[in-house]
């Protein structure tokens, strides 16, 4: 018998147990129902909307929604590519790493913006702290939230048969990061740290 089978079954059981409460919570987030997390994080959500000139209640058609997500991905790619290639001149680089070659930076930027996270280099031996935190970590949140927003838009499109709108892409991405991904990452990091996982 495979020694890892009990752990696999435990993991599957935990996933099945979490489906209903997590699904219900995510539905509340995307349907913009009141959440207890809005007390500590609502000010940040409103601040992001104000800085971006976003009206979260403004509905979008599928073309505007798709254009918003594609423009977010294009901006994220350009920013990440710049961070990777210019990391030698950016802060938080005590190892003095030079910028990545253009082809490697392009490949890595596309990879993290599309949430595939494929790396052809060793992150700790090639990327500065700034590239890892302000570049990769930010994109891991944004790309995951963008993927969730696409799924939500699809479900809304199926549910709203007589409507020409599918929600607001910007609000869906912001709410996905603030109310789903950040809390989950905090919970899992505390869980991993409590089990002695290396914190680097």
mmCIF file of C-alpha atoms in Angstrom:
data_model
loop_
_atom_site.group_PDB
_atom_site.id
_atom_site.type_symbol
_atom_site.label_atom_id
_atom_site.label_comp_id
_atom_site.label_asym_id
_atom_site.label_seq_id
_atom_site.Cartn_x
_atom_site.Cartn_y
_atom_site.Cartn_z
ATOM 1 C CA UNK A 1 0.000 0.000 0.000
ATOM 2 C CA UNK A 2 1.206 3.481 -0.870
ATOM 3 C CA UNK A 3 2.321 5.288 2.320
ATOM 4 C CA UNK A 4 1.043 8.636 1.029
ATOM 5 C CA UNK A 5 -2.483 7.315 0.324
ATOM 6 C CA UNK A 6 -3.909 8.288 3.768
ATOM 7 C CA UNK A 7 -2.665 11.851 3.262
ATOM 8 C CA UNK A 8 -4.163 11.996 -0.221
ATOM 9 C CA UNK A 9 -7.506 10.753 1.106
ATOM 10 C CA UNK A 10 -7.370 13.251 3.975
ATOM 11 C CA UNK A 11 -6.681 16.068 1.527
ATOM 12 C CA UNK A 12 -9.578 14.984 -0.696
ATOM 13 C CA UNK A 13 -11.877 14.746 2.322
ATOM 14 C CA UNK A 14 -10.917 18.292 3.376
ATOM 15 C CA UNK A 15 -11.611 19.582 -0.132
ATOM 16 C CA UNK A 16 -15.052 17.934 -0.163
ATOM 17 C CA UNK A 17 -15.862 19.313 3.304
ATOM 18 C CA UNK A 18 -14.869 22.852 2.232
ATOM 19 C CA UNK A 19 -16.824 22.879 -1.039
ATOM 20 C CA UNK A 20 -20.139 24.049 0.359
ATOM 21 C CA UNK A 21 -19.001 26.720 2.877
ATOM 22 C CA UNK A 22 -16.303 28.097 0.589
ATOM 23 C CA UNK A 23 -18.629 28.069 -2.428
ATOM 24 C CA UNK A 24 -21.303 29.884 -0.426
ATOM 25 C CA UNK A 25 -18.764 32.446 0.792
ATOM 26 C CA UNK A 26 -17.391 33.037 -2.722
ATOM 27 C CA UNK A 27 -20.923 33.489 -4.058
ATOM 28 C CA UNK A 28 -21.530 36.132 -1.365
ATOM 29 C CA UNK A 29 -18.316 37.918 -2.368
ATOM 30 C CA UNK A 30 -19.203 38.082 -6.060
ATOM 31 C CA UNK A 31 -22.879 38.887 -5.468
ATOM 32 C CA UNK A 32 -21.643 41.812 -3.331
ATOM 33 C CA UNK A 33 -23.518 40.726 -0.241
ATOM 34 C CA UNK A 34 -22.444 42.092 3.127
ATOM 35 C CA UNK A 35 -19.400 40.294 4.537
ATOM 36 C CA UNK A 36 -17.870 40.486 7.983
ATOM 37 C CA UNK A 37 -14.494 41.166 6.321
ATOM 38 C CA UNK A 38 -15.840 44.438 4.938
ATOM 39 C CA UNK A 39 -15.342 46.011 8.378
ATOM 40 C CA UNK A 40 -11.549 45.608 8.363
ATOM 41 C CA UNK A 41 -11.046 45.676 4.566
ATOM 42 C CA UNK A 42 -13.913 47.778 3.182
ATOM 43 C CA UNK A 43 -11.908 50.993 3.430
ATOM 44 C CA UNK A 44 -9.184 49.440 1.255
ATOM 45 C CA UNK A 45 -11.708 48.291 -1.338
ATOM 46 C CA UNK A 46 -13.226 51.801 -1.515
ATOM 47 C CA UNK A 47 -9.735 53.341 -1.686
ATOM 48 C CA UNK A 48 -8.790 51.124 -4.651
ATOM 49 C CA UNK A 49 -12.007 52.050 -6.452
ATOM 50 C CA UNK A 50 -11.428 55.745 -5.776
ATOM 51 C CA UNK A 51 -7.796 55.609 -6.994
ATOM 52 C CA UNK A 52 -8.803 53.715 -10.133
ATOM 53 C CA UNK A 53 -11.889 55.805 -10.866
ATOM 54 C CA UNK A 54 -13.990 52.634 -10.658
ATOM 55 C CA UNK A 55 -17.719 52.536 -10.052
ATOM 56 C CA UNK A 56 -18.187 48.983 -8.698
ATOM 57 C CA UNK A 57 -21.938 49.120 -9.367
ATOM 58 C CA UNK A 58 -21.494 49.889 -13.080
ATOM 59 C CA UNK A 59 -22.338 46.761 -15.071
ATOM 60 C CA UNK A 60 -20.323 45.727 -18.143
ATOM 61 C CA UNK A 61 -21.184 43.782 -21.242
ATOM 62 C CA UNK A 62 -18.995 40.832 -22.143
ATOM 63 C CA UNK A 63 -16.791 42.870 -24.497
ATOM 64 C CA UNK A 64 -16.057 45.576 -21.919
ATOM 65 C CA UNK A 65 -15.498 42.897 -19.264
ATOM 66 C CA UNK A 66 -13.060 40.987 -21.487
ATOM 67 C CA UNK A 67 -11.261 44.199 -22.487
ATOM 68 C CA UNK A 68 -10.853 45.180 -18.833
ATOM 69 C CA UNK A 69 -9.308 41.812 -17.928
ATOM 70 C CA UNK A 70 -7.064 41.796 -20.998
ATOM 71 C CA UNK A 71 -5.862 45.337 -20.260
ATOM 72 C CA UNK A 72 -5.119 44.310 -16.655
ATOM 73 C CA UNK A 73 -3.101 41.343 -17.938
ATOM 74 C CA UNK A 74 -1.236 43.518 -20.471
ATOM 75 C CA UNK A 75 -0.382 46.089 -17.797
ATOM 76 C CA UNK A 76 0.704 43.330 -15.401
ATOM 77 C CA UNK A 77 2.897 41.771 -18.093
ATOM 78 C CA UNK A 78 4.582 45.083 -18.954
ATOM 79 C CA UNK A 79 5.199 45.873 -15.288
ATOM 80 C CA UNK A 80 6.538 42.398 -14.471
ATOM 81 C CA UNK A 81 8.759 42.333 -17.570
ATOM 82 C CA UNK A 82 10.174 45.712 -16.531
ATOM 83 C CA UNK A 83 10.792 44.553 -12.955
ATOM 84 C CA UNK A 84 12.588 41.419 -14.159
ATOM 85 C CA UNK A 85 14.812 43.163 -16.706
ATOM 86 C CA UNK A 86 15.607 46.165 -14.496
ATOM 87 C CA UNK A 87 15.990 44.390 -11.161
ATOM 88 C CA UNK A 88 19.698 45.264 -11.026
ATOM 89 C CA UNK A 89 18.743 48.946 -10.629
ATOM 90 C CA UNK A 90 15.763 48.361 -8.326
ATOM 91 C CA UNK A 91 15.762 48.237 -4.496
ATOM 92 C CA UNK A 92 15.744 45.124 -2.263
ATOM 93 C CA UNK A 93 18.544 43.460 -4.184
ATOM 94 C CA UNK A 94 21.256 42.752 -1.578
ATOM 95 C CA UNK A 95 22.687 39.913 -3.672
ATOM 96 C CA UNK A 96 23.276 42.317 -6.568
ATOM 97 C CA UNK A 97 21.432 40.225 -9.157
ATOM 98 C CA UNK A 98 21.510 41.620 -12.674
ATOM 99 C CA UNK A 99 18.323 41.865 -14.687
ATOM 100 C CA UNK A 100 17.072 38.730 -16.390
ATOM 101 C CA UNK A 101 17.784 38.348 -20.117
ATOM 102 C CA UNK A 102 14.881 39.629 -22.230
ATOM 103 C CA UNK A 103 13.764 36.183 -23.398
ATOM 104 C CA UNK A 104 13.760 34.750 -19.860
ATOM 105 C CA UNK A 105 11.989 37.839 -18.503
ATOM 106 C CA UNK A 106 9.379 37.594 -21.274
ATOM 107 C CA UNK A 107 8.777 33.901 -20.597
ATOM 108 C CA UNK A 108 8.519 34.400 -16.829
ATOM 109 C CA UNK A 109 6.263 37.460 -17.117
ATOM 110 C CA UNK A 110 3.846 35.680 -19.460
ATOM 111 C CA UNK A 111 3.916 32.652 -17.188
ATOM 112 C CA UNK A 112 2.970 34.544 -14.018
ATOM 113 C CA UNK A 113 0.411 36.801 -15.704
ATOM 114 C CA UNK A 114 -1.379 33.748 -17.122
ATOM 115 C CA UNK A 115 -1.194 31.937 -13.748
ATOM 116 C CA UNK A 116 0.860 29.032 -15.089
ATOM 117 C CA UNK A 117 3.859 29.991 -12.886
ATOM 118 C CA UNK A 118 6.378 28.108 -15.007
ATOM 119 C CA UNK A 119 9.992 29.083 -14.297
ATOM 120 C CA UNK A 120 13.074 28.315 -16.366
ATOM 121 C CA UNK A 121 15.411 29.646 -13.671
ATOM 122 C CA UNK A 122 15.973 29.196 -9.963
ATOM 123 C CA UNK A 123 14.064 32.022 -8.275
ATOM 124 C CA UNK A 124 16.353 32.329 -5.259
ATOM 125 C CA UNK A 125 19.470 32.382 -7.435
ATOM 126 C CA UNK A 126 18.210 34.787 -10.093
ATOM 127 C CA UNK A 127 15.540 37.083 -8.646
ATOM 128 C CA UNK A 128 15.889 39.863 -6.095
ATOM 129 C CA UNK A 129 13.544 40.215 -3.135
ATOM 130 C CA UNK A 130 11.820 43.061 -4.965
ATOM 131 C CA UNK A 131 11.246 40.931 -8.079
ATOM 132 C CA UNK A 132 9.814 38.134 -5.966
ATOM 133 C CA UNK A 133 7.582 40.246 -3.711
ATOM 134 C CA UNK A 134 6.505 43.239 -5.814
ATOM 135 C CA UNK A 135 6.579 41.229 -9.026
ATOM 136 C CA UNK A 136 5.758 37.558 -8.677
ATOM 137 C CA UNK A 137 3.629 37.624 -5.514
ATOM 138 C CA UNK A 138 1.468 40.491 -6.790
ATOM 139 C CA UNK A 139 0.887 38.684 -10.079
ATOM 140 C CA UNK A 140 0.065 35.420 -8.326
ATOM 141 C CA UNK A 141 -2.803 37.205 -6.579
ATOM 142 C CA UNK A 142 -3.943 39.199 -9.615
ATOM 143 C CA UNK A 143 -3.786 36.325 -12.081
ATOM 144 C CA UNK A 144 -5.691 34.000 -9.741
ATOM 145 C CA UNK A 145 -8.323 36.671 -9.115
ATOM 146 C CA UNK A 146 -8.588 37.313 -12.853
ATOM 147 C CA UNK A 147 -9.169 33.605 -13.474
ATOM 148 C CA UNK A 148 -11.888 33.540 -10.812
ATOM 149 C CA UNK A 149 -13.472 36.653 -12.359
ATOM 150 C CA UNK A 150 -13.607 34.916 -15.760
ATOM 151 C CA UNK A 151 -15.386 31.935 -14.189
ATOM 152 C CA UNK A 152 -17.834 34.244 -12.385
ATOM 153 C CA UNK A 153 -18.535 36.124 -15.624
ATOM 154 C CA UNK A 154 -19.263 32.824 -17.373
ATOM 155 C CA UNK A 155 -21.685 31.757 -14.628
ATOM 156 C CA UNK A 156 -23.392 35.147 -14.681
ATOM 157 C CA UNK A 157 -23.722 34.925 -18.441
ATOM 158 C CA UNK A 158 -25.426 31.556 -18.123
ATOM 159 C CA UNK A 159 -27.673 32.726 -15.282
ATOM 160 C CA UNK A 160 -28.620 36.090 -16.805
ATOM 161 C CA UNK A 161 -30.140 34.870 -20.037
ATOM 162 C CA UNK A 162 -32.079 38.072 -20.689
ATOM 163 C CA UNK A 163 -29.409 40.527 -19.526
ATOM 164 C CA UNK A 164 -26.701 42.079 -21.662
ATOM 165 C CA UNK A 165 -24.335 42.599 -18.698
ATOM 166 C CA UNK A 166 -22.185 40.227 -16.652
ATOM 167 C CA UNK A 167 -20.972 42.381 -13.774
ATOM 168 C CA UNK A 168 -17.968 44.638 -13.270
ATOM 169 C CA UNK A 169 -14.560 43.134 -14.023
ATOM 170 C CA UNK A 170 -12.650 45.570 -11.816
ATOM 171 C CA UNK A 171 -14.904 44.982 -8.818
ATOM 172 C CA UNK A 172 -14.713 41.204 -9.306
ATOM 173 C CA UNK A 173 -10.897 41.237 -9.384
ATOM 174 C CA UNK A 174 -10.598 43.562 -6.376
ATOM 175 C CA UNK A 175 -13.134 41.635 -4.298
ATOM 176 C CA UNK A 176 -11.524 38.327 -5.261
ATOM 177 C CA UNK A 177 -8.135 39.492 -3.994
ATOM 178 C CA UNK A 178 -9.347 41.243 -0.835
ATOM 179 C CA UNK A 179 -12.051 38.896 0.392
ATOM 180 C CA UNK A 180 -10.990 35.483 -0.920
ATOM 181 C CA UNK A 181 -7.286 35.231 -1.751
ATOM 182 C CA UNK A 182 -5.782 37.397 1.010
ATOM 183 C CA UNK A 183 -7.736 35.752 3.860
ATOM 184 C CA UNK A 184 -7.054 32.256 2.490
ATOM 185 C CA UNK A 185 -3.343 32.985 2.084
ATOM 186 C CA UNK A 186 -3.184 34.297 5.649
ATOM 187 C CA UNK A 187 -4.921 31.194 7.029
ATOM 188 C CA UNK A 188 -2.738 28.786 5.045
ATOM 189 C CA UNK A 189 0.492 30.639 5.867
ATOM 190 C CA UNK A 190 -0.291 30.457 9.572
ATOM 191 C CA UNK A 191 -1.137 26.770 9.200
ATOM 192 C CA UNK A 192 2.113 26.056 7.317
ATOM 193 C CA UNK A 193 4.205 28.122 9.742
ATOM 194 C CA UNK A 194 2.655 26.267 12.690
ATOM 195 C CA UNK A 195 3.820 22.999 11.121
ATOM 196 C CA UNK A 196 7.416 24.209 10.770
ATOM 197 C CA UNK A 197 7.477 24.917 7.053
ATOM 198 C CA UNK A 198 10.483 27.059 6.175
ATOM 199 C CA UNK A 199 9.438 30.718 5.985
ATOM 200 C CA UNK A 200 11.444 32.028 3.051
#
